[in-house]
Amino acid sequence: MKTTFPLLAVLLLTPLAAPRAAEFFISTAGNDENPGTEELPFATLERARHAVRDALPRATEDIVVSIRAGVYRLERTLLFTEQDSGRDGVAVVWRSADGIGKARLSGGTPLGGWQPHAGDVWKLRLPDGAGFQTLYEDGVRLRKARFPNYRHDPERASACGDYHVSESGNAELAAGNRRSWLEYFAANAPPVAASPAQMKVLVFPWGVCDWHRWTCQVTALDRGARRIEFDNMGDRTEVIDGARYFLEDDLAFLDVPGEFHLDRASGVLSCIPLGRGHPDTLNITAPKVLTLVELRGADRDHCVRNLRFEGLSLEETDAISPSLFWWAHEWGRRDHALLRLSNTEAVSIRNCRLRNSGRHGLLMVGHNVGNTVCGCRIEQIGISGVTLCNRFSAPGGTSATADRLEHNLLCNNRIHDVGQLGLYASCVELMNCSHNEVCHSELFNSPRYATTMRGNTEGDATGKLPVRWTALPPAKQNRLHHLRIHHCGQDSGDLGALQACVLNIPGGDCINTYEQITIADTRALDSMMDHPPNGIFLDWPKQTMHQVFRDIQVVRAQGEPFRSNGEENATSAIMANVSWKGGFDENRMDYGDIGLQADYPPEFGGPSPQPVQPSAPAELSVVALSHDSVTLRWSAPATRLSGSACYLIYRDGKEIARSFDEVFEDAAVKQSVAYRYEIAARDGDFGPLGPRSGPCDVRVPVDTQPPQLLAARATRDLRHVVAMFNKAVRPDLAADTTRFTIEPRVKVQSARVGSSPSTVIIETAALAADASYVLRFNRPPPQTAGSGIPADGSAGFRSDLLLLHGQFDAAKPAGALGEQFRGNAATVPVEGRAGRVLRLDGRNAWVEGPADLNLGDGDFTLAAWIWKERSGNRVVLAKGNDFSSPNEWTWGFEYPLKANNIAFRCNGHYFASAPDSVPTRRWLHVAFVRKTDTAINYINGVPSGEPQDMSKVGDLTNSLPFLIGRRPFERSPAWFAGMVDDLRVYARALSADEIRRLGTVEPAAQ
Ligand SMILES: [Ca+2]
Ligand SMILES: [Ca+2]
């Protein structure tokens, strides 16, 4: 300390003598005629910028522009060029003088003079030529009037539901045809349009690739045909049945608070505000600029540099009509942001708030090196939060641009609620840039990605054509670490919260690292039909190889936690301690250091509370009330937690499950076995694990209920009978042939437990074809109940070669569909059908039957009652793919497309019922019979269409799963939307009489 005293004294004595840093002041009460001092401040930022330019040649210390608290409304973009730059040792600092976020630069202009109109609607005539694509009320974005209305889903705040789905749509159009259409369900008829010339439809045309949301001009709305026709902008793709859509931008849709409509022809703005009172008092503002603040150097040799923005709030910019993906605007060269940087170096943006952008939050395009973005909150963004893009070739197009987008630091930022106007959005986008660091940040509420990264390879989506480098800059040596990511992927599919693609080729050196990242709750709206969102997705085969993932934990991803398009991206990745692989060790996670840092501005909500270590849960009780279930209850830890307690449940020392409730049912137990349970708690998903509770022991009681014989069936060779019980049968009893009798008398030769422990395969003398039998089981004396000893019972069956009979009457869904089925589809009771039926939602519901069920090379019959919710190519049954495999088949396709029929399809050949024989939304009995070389379709018990030649179809035996409701082809599962009941597969051709009985004698309604 002694040595510092003289220095401190010198400093205290010298201010008057030494050159002072120039400081200018701006105030909303200022005047541009003033000198810009603290006492006599400027009024505008433009005036201060001139003053800085004048002062720069003489400056030897930083020049500071102190902006007083208040709203500064910008009517044009505030532009900084090379002339406004600091130089080494002299920065130009633009700061909020009265605290973080207090100096607010806004592109919004308040609208006044509202007049009441009908109901809650207020109107205002704008000056000639005024217009905008987005509107704000007191800092909240309003929506263009739409149908159906937006519904806020707090778990998916960035999603744009509700959507309607199309009943039907156009097949692929001929070249040059720009008139696409969709047909809506009668129940979804839109209000009569007020000004159709302006109406848009936002539609996901494909169902699969449910990220491709068009915004298209409606060209005709035919209410008789229930048809919305729209300009496809040259993309003449099919619009599938069940395509999600909503209509927008017509006065007739203005019916709820938060909606507005601007009639572009008349300049009349209509609005139902969110707030109460006269709209003149509600701070409704219209944006006047697309980019609020821009730093634009002339080229990479004339950069804007050494500028610092501290504590500013940048707010409210306009959008451009979002018909196109953002990259269609020359990869950002013609795009906009609250803060836009091109040809910049050593620029610092610290503790700034970027809120309510019509396009990006912060956009760095082209050459931008060594910039820092720290302590910021970036939210309510039209497209992406922060976009770095250098996806450009040098003039001539044969090599990458020499511009560099490198060594930028994005640290300690909260970026959320992005993609509000364009769905293909990300909290952070890294395009063809290198050596950048994204760290200690919280990213959430995105309709698509938290982060996406693209580089410079190309090949084809199938991975068959060779991958090669392009003439674009690479994406390499980027480091993403200590990120807290949650609630992304909210409105689209085929994505990962962390996504990367086209980065690398086999053996390439474009390597990026992801470390210390937690990803939670990646989940889309239920209406989304595509591949469910993943935690991490490496897309494009062989083009995203060699990336590094260390210490990454994914919880509650709707799809797999980690997905790779093609195995090479996954197998070449370096993975260490990742939660989707065995041996994951939570102790290696830096939970306390993931996410925002302690100095994150409290004005922006401060960092998330640090998780604490809970005490052990107390009062654990464990009860086994039955032979197959143990119920655990406990009380919450005494420790006060920052979030919800997450419990880890241990059985015999091993973690078996997690629960956010203080109760758990363990259904994976065995009778008469003793188990020991313990519980430990953690503070939320990620945090230090507390100690375990005291152990609690239980012995599961013996099953006193004997197995019941449920059903029997003959096998195709008529030499075996399969007996099905409701639970496992003791093998010694199953093998005791004296216990089984078949009447009329057939000799039982041997018996054994089948591949399922609850089935017994009985070998018999030859059964007569198509006869009725009864199988009886007689239990041995003494008649004690006990495990695996079946009760006396009998079951009738016919030797009619019924290989599979799905009645779907079990009340419990998933797994309880019967011994022959598993899957996630539910059974439901419906009016007019006995028992229950299988419901398939057309999105992801499926059932799998026995894989050993095959149609073979002889006669067969498929029969079922079906209710088809929507038309289109949807698969009812599948055993493999139907397009290029001679021994695989599906049943359900329409041929030709939209013929409203049903086709058995094999190897690209269709055997279809008559056109319009299978309308939607009614119960129909459908059957398909192969008899020698002839195919016959039946609808409601009568032949439909002509018999067809099946002589070119060979043996239909394969080892693929037998699927109901989809086919095993991930790119296009052809989900069936509707219901199925009384599904039968026979290894013989049923007669016309038999089909008629199945198809006309409905089981009585209950
Ligand atoms: Ca509406
Ligand atoms: Ca049924």
PDB file of N, CA, C and O in Angstrom, residues 393-434:
ATOM      1  N   SER A 393     -19.079 -16.717 -51.097  1.00  0.00           N
ATOM      2  CA  SER A 393     -17.890 -17.008 -51.897  1.00  0.00           C
ATOM      3  C   SER A 393     -17.229 -15.706 -52.319  1.00  0.00           C
ATOM      4  O   SER A 393     -17.858 -14.642 -52.317  1.00  0.00           O
ATOM      5  N   ALA A 394     -15.964 -15.811 -52.694  1.00  0.00           N
ATOM      6  CA  ALA A 394     -15.266 -14.669 -53.271  1.00  0.00           C
ATOM      7  C   ALA A 394     -15.870 -14.372 -54.643  1.00  0.00           C
ATOM      8  O   ALA A 394     -16.519 -15.229 -55.248  1.00  0.00           O
ATOM      9  N   PRO A 395     -15.681 -13.153 -55.151  1.00  0.00           N
ATOM     10  CA  PRO A 395     -16.177 -12.867 -56.508  1.00  0.00           C
ATOM     11  C   PRO A 395     -15.690 -13.937 -57.488  1.00  0.00           C
ATOM     12  O   PRO A 395     -14.528 -14.342 -57.426  1.00  0.00           O
ATOM     13  N   GLY A 396     -16.554 -14.388 -58.342  1.00  0.00           N
ATOM     14  CA  GLY A 396     -16.213 -15.485 -59.234  1.00  0.00           C
ATOM     15  C   GLY A 396     -16.759 -16.811 -58.745  1.00  0.00           C
ATOM     16  O   GLY A 396     -17.004 -17.718 -59.532  1.00  0.00           O
ATOM     17  N   GLY A 397     -16.939 -16.930 -57.432  1.00  0.00           N
ATOM     18  CA  GLY A 397     -17.625 -18.095 -56.880  1.00  0.00           C
ATOM     19  C   GLY A 397     -16.801 -19.359 -56.784  1.00  0.00           C
ATOM     20  O   GLY A 397     -17.343 -20.418 -56.460  1.00  0.00           O
ATOM     21  N   THR A 398     -15.489 -19.285 -57.039  1.00  0.00           N
ATOM     22  CA  THR A 398     -14.700 -20.518 -57.011  1.00  0.00           C
ATOM     23  C   THR A 398     -13.944 -20.714 -55.698  1.00  0.00           C
ATOM     24  O   THR A 398     -13.365 -21.765 -55.471  1.00  0.00           O
ATOM     25  N   SER A 399     -13.926 -19.700 -54.848  1.00  0.00           N
ATOM     26  CA  SER A 399     -13.267 -19.879 -53.555  1.00  0.00           C
ATOM     27  C   SER A 399     -14.051 -19.115 -52.508  1.00  0.00           C
ATOM     28  O   SER A 399     -14.892 -18.264 -52.822  1.00  0.00           O
ATOM     29  N   ALA A 400     -13.730 -19.418 -51.233  1.00  0.00           N
ATOM     30  CA  ALA A 400     -14.445 -18.776 -50.141  1.00  0.00           C
ATOM     31  C   ALA A 400     -14.066 -17.312 -50.063  1.00  0.00           C
ATOM     32  O   ALA A 400     -12.962 -16.901 -50.434  1.00  0.00           O
ATOM     33  N   THR A 401     -14.983 -16.507 -49.565  1.00  0.00           N
ATOM     34  CA  THR A 401     -14.680 -15.096 -49.350  1.00  0.00           C
ATOM     35  C   THR A 401     -13.477 -14.960 -48.411  1.00  0.00           C
ATOM     36  O   THR A 401     -13.275 -15.799 -47.529  1.00  0.00           O
ATOM     37  N   ALA A 402     -12.724 -13.896 -48.589  1.00  0.00           N
ATOM     38  CA  ALA A 402     -11.618 -13.624 -47.661  1.00  0.00           C
ATOM     39  C   ALA A 402     -12.102 -12.907 -46.409  1.00  0.00           C
ATOM     40  O   ALA A 402     -11.327 -12.683 -45.486  1.00  0.00           O
ATOM     41  N   ASP A 403     -13.349 -12.511 -46.393  1.00  0.00           N
ATOM     42  CA  ASP A 403     -13.905 -11.938 -45.156  1.00  0.00           C
ATOM     43  C   ASP A 403     -13.865 -13.004 -44.064  1.00  0.00           C
ATOM     44  O   ASP A 403     -14.072 -14.191 -44.331  1.00  0.00           O
ATOM     45  N   ARG A 404     -13.648 -12.556 -42.846  1.00  0.00           N
ATOM     46  CA  ARG A 404     -13.596 -13.495 -41.739  1.00  0.00           C
ATOM     47  C   ARG A 404     -14.651 -13.147 -40.696  1.00  0.00           C
ATOM     48  O   ARG A 404     -14.822 -11.983 -40.348  1.00  0.00           O
ATOM     49  N   LEU A 405     -15.316 -14.169 -40.235  1.00  0.00           N
ATOM     50  CA  LEU A 405     -16.294 -14.000 -39.147  1.00  0.00           C
ATOM     51  C   LEU A 405     -15.765 -14.876 -38.020  1.00  0.00           C
ATOM     52  O   LEU A 405     -16.102 -16.061 -37.908  1.00  0.00           O
ATOM     53  N   GLU A 406     -14.867 -14.313 -37.239  1.00  0.00           N
ATOM     54  CA  GLU A 406     -14.052 -15.126 -36.333  1.00  0.00           C
ATOM     55  C   GLU A 406     -13.808 -14.433 -35.001  1.00  0.00           C
ATOM     56  O   GLU A 406     -13.814 -13.196 -34.919  1.00  0.00           O
ATOM     57  N   HIS A 407     -13.493 -15.256 -34.012  1.00  0.00           N
ATOM     58  CA  HIS A 407     -13.027 -14.771 -32.700  1.00  0.00           C
ATOM     59  C   HIS A 407     -14.010 -13.797 -32.066  1.00  0.00           C
ATOM     60  O   HIS A 407     -13.619 -12.821 -31.449  1.00  0.00           O
ATOM     61  N   ASN A 408     -15.282 -14.077 -32.271  1.00  0.00           N
ATOM     62  CA  ASN A 408     -16.293 -13.307 -31.564  1.00  0.00           C
ATOM     63  C   ASN A 408     -16.709 -14.080 -30.314  1.00  0.00           C
ATOM     64  O   ASN A 408     -16.728 -15.308 -30.310  1.00  0.00           O
ATOM     65  N   LEU A 409     -17.040 -13.343 -29.272  1.00  0.00           N
ATOM     66  CA  LEU A 409     -17.407 -13.954 -27.993  1.00  0.00           C
ATOM     67  C   LEU A 409     -18.847 -13.579 -27.654  1.00  0.00           C
ATOM     68  O   LEU A 409     -19.175 -12.393 -27.566  1.00  0.00           O
ATOM     69  N   LEU A 410     -19.670 -14.602 -27.499  1.00  0.00           N
ATOM     70  CA  LEU A 410     -21.049 -14.398 -27.035  1.00  0.00           C
ATOM     71  C   LEU A 410     -21.137 -15.051 -25.668  1.00  0.00           C
ATOM     72  O   LEU A 410     -21.150 -16.280 -25.572  1.00  0.00           O
ATOM     73  N   CYS A 411     -21.165 -14.255 -24.615  1.00  0.00           N
ATOM     74  CA  CYS A 411     -21.031 -14.819 -23.269  1.00  0.00           C
ATOM     75  C   CYS A 411     -22.034 -14.176 -22.321  1.00  0.00           C
ATOM     76  O   CYS A 411     -22.274 -12.965 -22.388  1.00  0.00           O
ATOM     77  N   ASN A 412     -22.588 -15.011 -21.445  1.00  0.00           N
ATOM     78  CA  ASN A 412     -23.431 -14.478 -20.355  1.00  0.00           C
ATOM     79  C   ASN A 412     -24.656 -13.745 -20.909  1.00  0.00           C
ATOM     80  O   ASN A 412     -24.988 -12.647 -20.467  1.00  0.00           O
ATOM     81  N   ASN A 413     -25.312 -14.356 -21.870  1.00  0.00           N
ATOM     82  CA  ASN A 413     -26.496 -13.750 -22.481  1.00  0.00           C
ATOM     83  C   ASN A 413     -27.727 -14.627 -22.249  1.00  0.00           C
ATOM     84  O   ASN A 413     -27.628 -15.858 -22.268  1.00  0.00           O
ATOM     85  N   ARG A 414     -28.861 -13.980 -22.091  1.00  0.00           N
ATOM     86  CA  ARG A 414     -30.140 -14.698 -22.021  1.00  0.00           C
ATOM     87  C   ARG A 414     -30.868 -14.397 -23.329  1.00  0.00           C
ATOM     88  O   ARG A 414     -31.177 -13.228 -23.614  1.00  0.00           O
ATOM     89  N   ILE A 415     -31.100 -15.434 -24.110  1.00  0.00           N
ATOM     90  CA  ILE A 415     -31.693 -15.251 -25.440  1.00  0.00           C
ATOM     91  C   ILE A 415     -32.933 -16.134 -25.521  1.00  0.00           C
ATOM     92  O   ILE A 415     -32.836 -17.358 -25.379  1.00  0.00           O
ATOM     93  N   HIS A 416     -34.083 -15.532 -25.745  1.00  0.00           N
ATOM     94  CA  HIS A 416     -35.309 -16.333 -25.649  1.00  0.00           C
ATOM     95  C   HIS A 416     -36.465 -15.703 -26.425  1.00  0.00           C
ATOM     96  O   HIS A 416     -36.416 -14.534 -26.809  1.00  0.00           O
ATOM     97  N   ASP A 417     -37.475 -16.521 -26.631  1.00  0.00           N
ATOM     98  CA  ASP A 417     -38.663 -16.095 -27.373  1.00  0.00           C
ATOM     99  C   ASP A 417     -38.268 -15.541 -28.741  1.00  0.00           C
ATOM    100  O   ASP A 417     -38.514 -14.381 -29.069  1.00  0.00           O
ATOM    101  N   VAL A 418     -37.672 -16.422 -29.509  1.00  0.00           N
ATOM    102  CA  VAL A 418     -37.268 -16.090 -30.872  1.00  0.00           C
ATOM    103  C   VAL A 418     -38.259 -16.751 -31.834  1.00  0.00           C
ATOM    104  O   VAL A 418     -39.144 -17.499 -31.426  1.00  0.00           O
ATOM    105  N   GLY A 419     -38.113 -16.449 -33.127  1.00  0.00           N
ATOM    106  CA  GLY A 419     -38.946 -17.098 -34.138  1.00  0.00           C
ATOM    107  C   GLY A 419     -40.409 -16.695 -34.066  1.00  0.00           C
ATOM    108  O   GLY A 419     -41.279 -17.463 -34.437  1.00  0.00           O
ATOM    109  N   GLN A 420     -40.687 -15.478 -33.602  1.00  0.00           N
ATOM    110  CA  GLN A 420     -42.096 -15.100 -33.454  1.00  0.00           C
ATOM    111  C   GLN A 420     -42.771 -14.817 -34.796  1.00  0.00           C
ATOM    112  O   GLN A 420     -43.993 -14.877 -34.886  1.00  0.00           O
ATOM    113  N   LEU A 421     -42.001 -14.500 -35.819  1.00  0.00           N
ATOM    114  CA  LEU A 421     -42.593 -14.223 -37.133  1.00  0.00           C
ATOM    115  C   LEU A 421     -42.131 -15.210 -38.202  1.00  0.00           C
ATOM    116  O   LEU A 421     -42.837 -15.448 -39.171  1.00  0.00           O
ATOM    117  N   GLY A 422     -40.955 -15.766 -38.049  1.00  0.00           N
ATOM    118  CA  GLY A 422     -40.457 -16.777 -38.990  1.00  0.00           C
ATOM    119  C   GLY A 422     -40.076 -18.014 -38.206  1.00  0.00           C
ATOM    120  O   GLY A 422     -39.306 -17.942 -37.250  1.00  0.00           O
ATOM    121  N   LEU A 423     -40.628 -19.152 -38.589  1.00  0.00           N
ATOM    122  CA  LEU A 423     -40.477 -20.348 -37.774  1.00  0.00           C
ATOM    123  C   LEU A 423     -39.066 -20.923 -37.815  1.00  0.00           C
ATOM    124  O   LEU A 423     -38.590 -21.487 -36.846  1.00  0.00           O
ATOM    125  N   TYR A 424     -38.370 -20.753 -38.941  1.00  0.00           N
ATOM    126  CA  TYR A 424     -37.047 -21.373 -39.064  1.00  0.00           C
ATOM    127  C   TYR A 424     -36.049 -20.461 -38.358  1.00  0.00           C
ATOM    128  O   TYR A 424     -35.422 -19.589 -38.959  1.00  0.00           O
ATOM    129  N   ALA A 425     -35.925 -20.630 -37.055  1.00  0.00           N
ATOM    130  CA  ALA A 425     -35.211 -19.670 -36.231  1.00  0.00           C
ATOM    131  C   ALA A 425     -34.402 -20.387 -35.168  1.00  0.00           C
ATOM    132  O   ALA A 425     -34.586 -21.577 -34.911  1.00  0.00           O
ATOM    133  N   SER A 426     -33.517 -19.628 -34.565  1.00  0.00           N
ATOM    134  CA  SER A 426     -32.590 -20.184 -33.602  1.00  0.00           C
ATOM    135  C   SER A 426     -32.240 -19.097 -32.593  1.00  0.00           C
ATOM    136  O   SER A 426     -32.243 -17.907 -32.938  1.00  0.00           O
ATOM    137  N   CYS A 427     -31.949 -19.489 -31.369  1.00  0.00           N
ATOM    138  CA  CYS A 427     -31.438 -18.467 -30.443  1.00  0.00           C
ATOM    139  C   CYS A 427     -30.091 -17.964 -30.938  1.00  0.00           C
ATOM    140  O   CYS A 427     -29.846 -16.763 -30.953  1.00  0.00           O
ATOM    141  N   VAL A 428     -29.218 -18.873 -31.371  1.00  0.00           N
ATOM    142  CA  VAL A 428     -27.910 -18.487 -31.910  1.00  0.00           C
ATOM    143  C   VAL A 428     -27.659 -19.279 -33.187  1.00  0.00           C
ATOM    144  O   VAL A 428     -27.714 -20.511 -33.169  1.00  0.00           O
ATOM    145  N   GLU A 429     -27.396 -18.591 -34.296  1.00  0.00           N
ATOM    146  CA  GLU A 429     -27.051 -19.248 -35.565  1.00  0.00           C
ATOM    147  C   GLU A 429     -25.599 -18.960 -35.895  1.00  0.00           C
ATOM    148  O   GLU A 429     -25.176 -17.806 -35.873  1.00  0.00           O
ATOM    149  N   LEU A 430     -24.869 -19.994 -36.240  1.00  0.00           N
ATOM    150  CA  LEU A 430     -23.461 -19.853 -36.607  1.00  0.00           C
ATOM    151  C   LEU A 430     -23.291 -20.414 -38.015  1.00  0.00           C
ATOM    152  O   LEU A 430     -23.305 -21.626 -38.214  1.00  0.00           O
ATOM    153  N   MET A 431     -23.167 -19.526 -38.984  1.00  0.00           N
ATOM    154  CA  MET A 431     -23.107 -19.946 -40.380  1.00  0.00           C
ATOM    155  C   MET A 431     -21.725 -19.635 -40.948  1.00  0.00           C
ATOM    156  O   MET A 431     -21.364 -18.453 -41.077  1.00  0.00           O
ATOM    157  N   ASN A 432     -20.960 -20.666 -41.262  1.00  0.00           N
ATOM    158  CA  ASN A 432     -19.692 -20.490 -41.960  1.00  0.00           C
ATOM    159  C   ASN A 432     -18.776 -19.505 -41.222  1.00  0.00           C
ATOM    160  O   ASN A 432     -18.214 -18.593 -41.815  1.00  0.00           O
ATOM    161  N   CYS A 433     -18.674 -19.717 -39.943  1.00  0.00           N
ATOM    162  CA  CYS A 433     -17.804 -18.868 -39.137  1.00  0.00           C
ATOM    163  C   CYS A 433     -16.980 -19.756 -38.210  1.00  0.00           C
ATOM    164  O   CYS A 433     -17.359 -20.892 -37.947  1.00  0.00           O
ATOM    165  N   SER A 434     -15.842 -19.235 -37.753  1.00  0.00           N
ATOM    166  CA  SER A 434     -14.888 -20.080 -37.032  1.00  0.00           C
ATOM    167  C   SER A 434     -14.339 -19.359 -35.812  1.00  0.00           C
ATOM    168  O   SER A 434     -14.357 -18.125 -35.747  1.00  0.00           O
TER     169      SER A 434
END
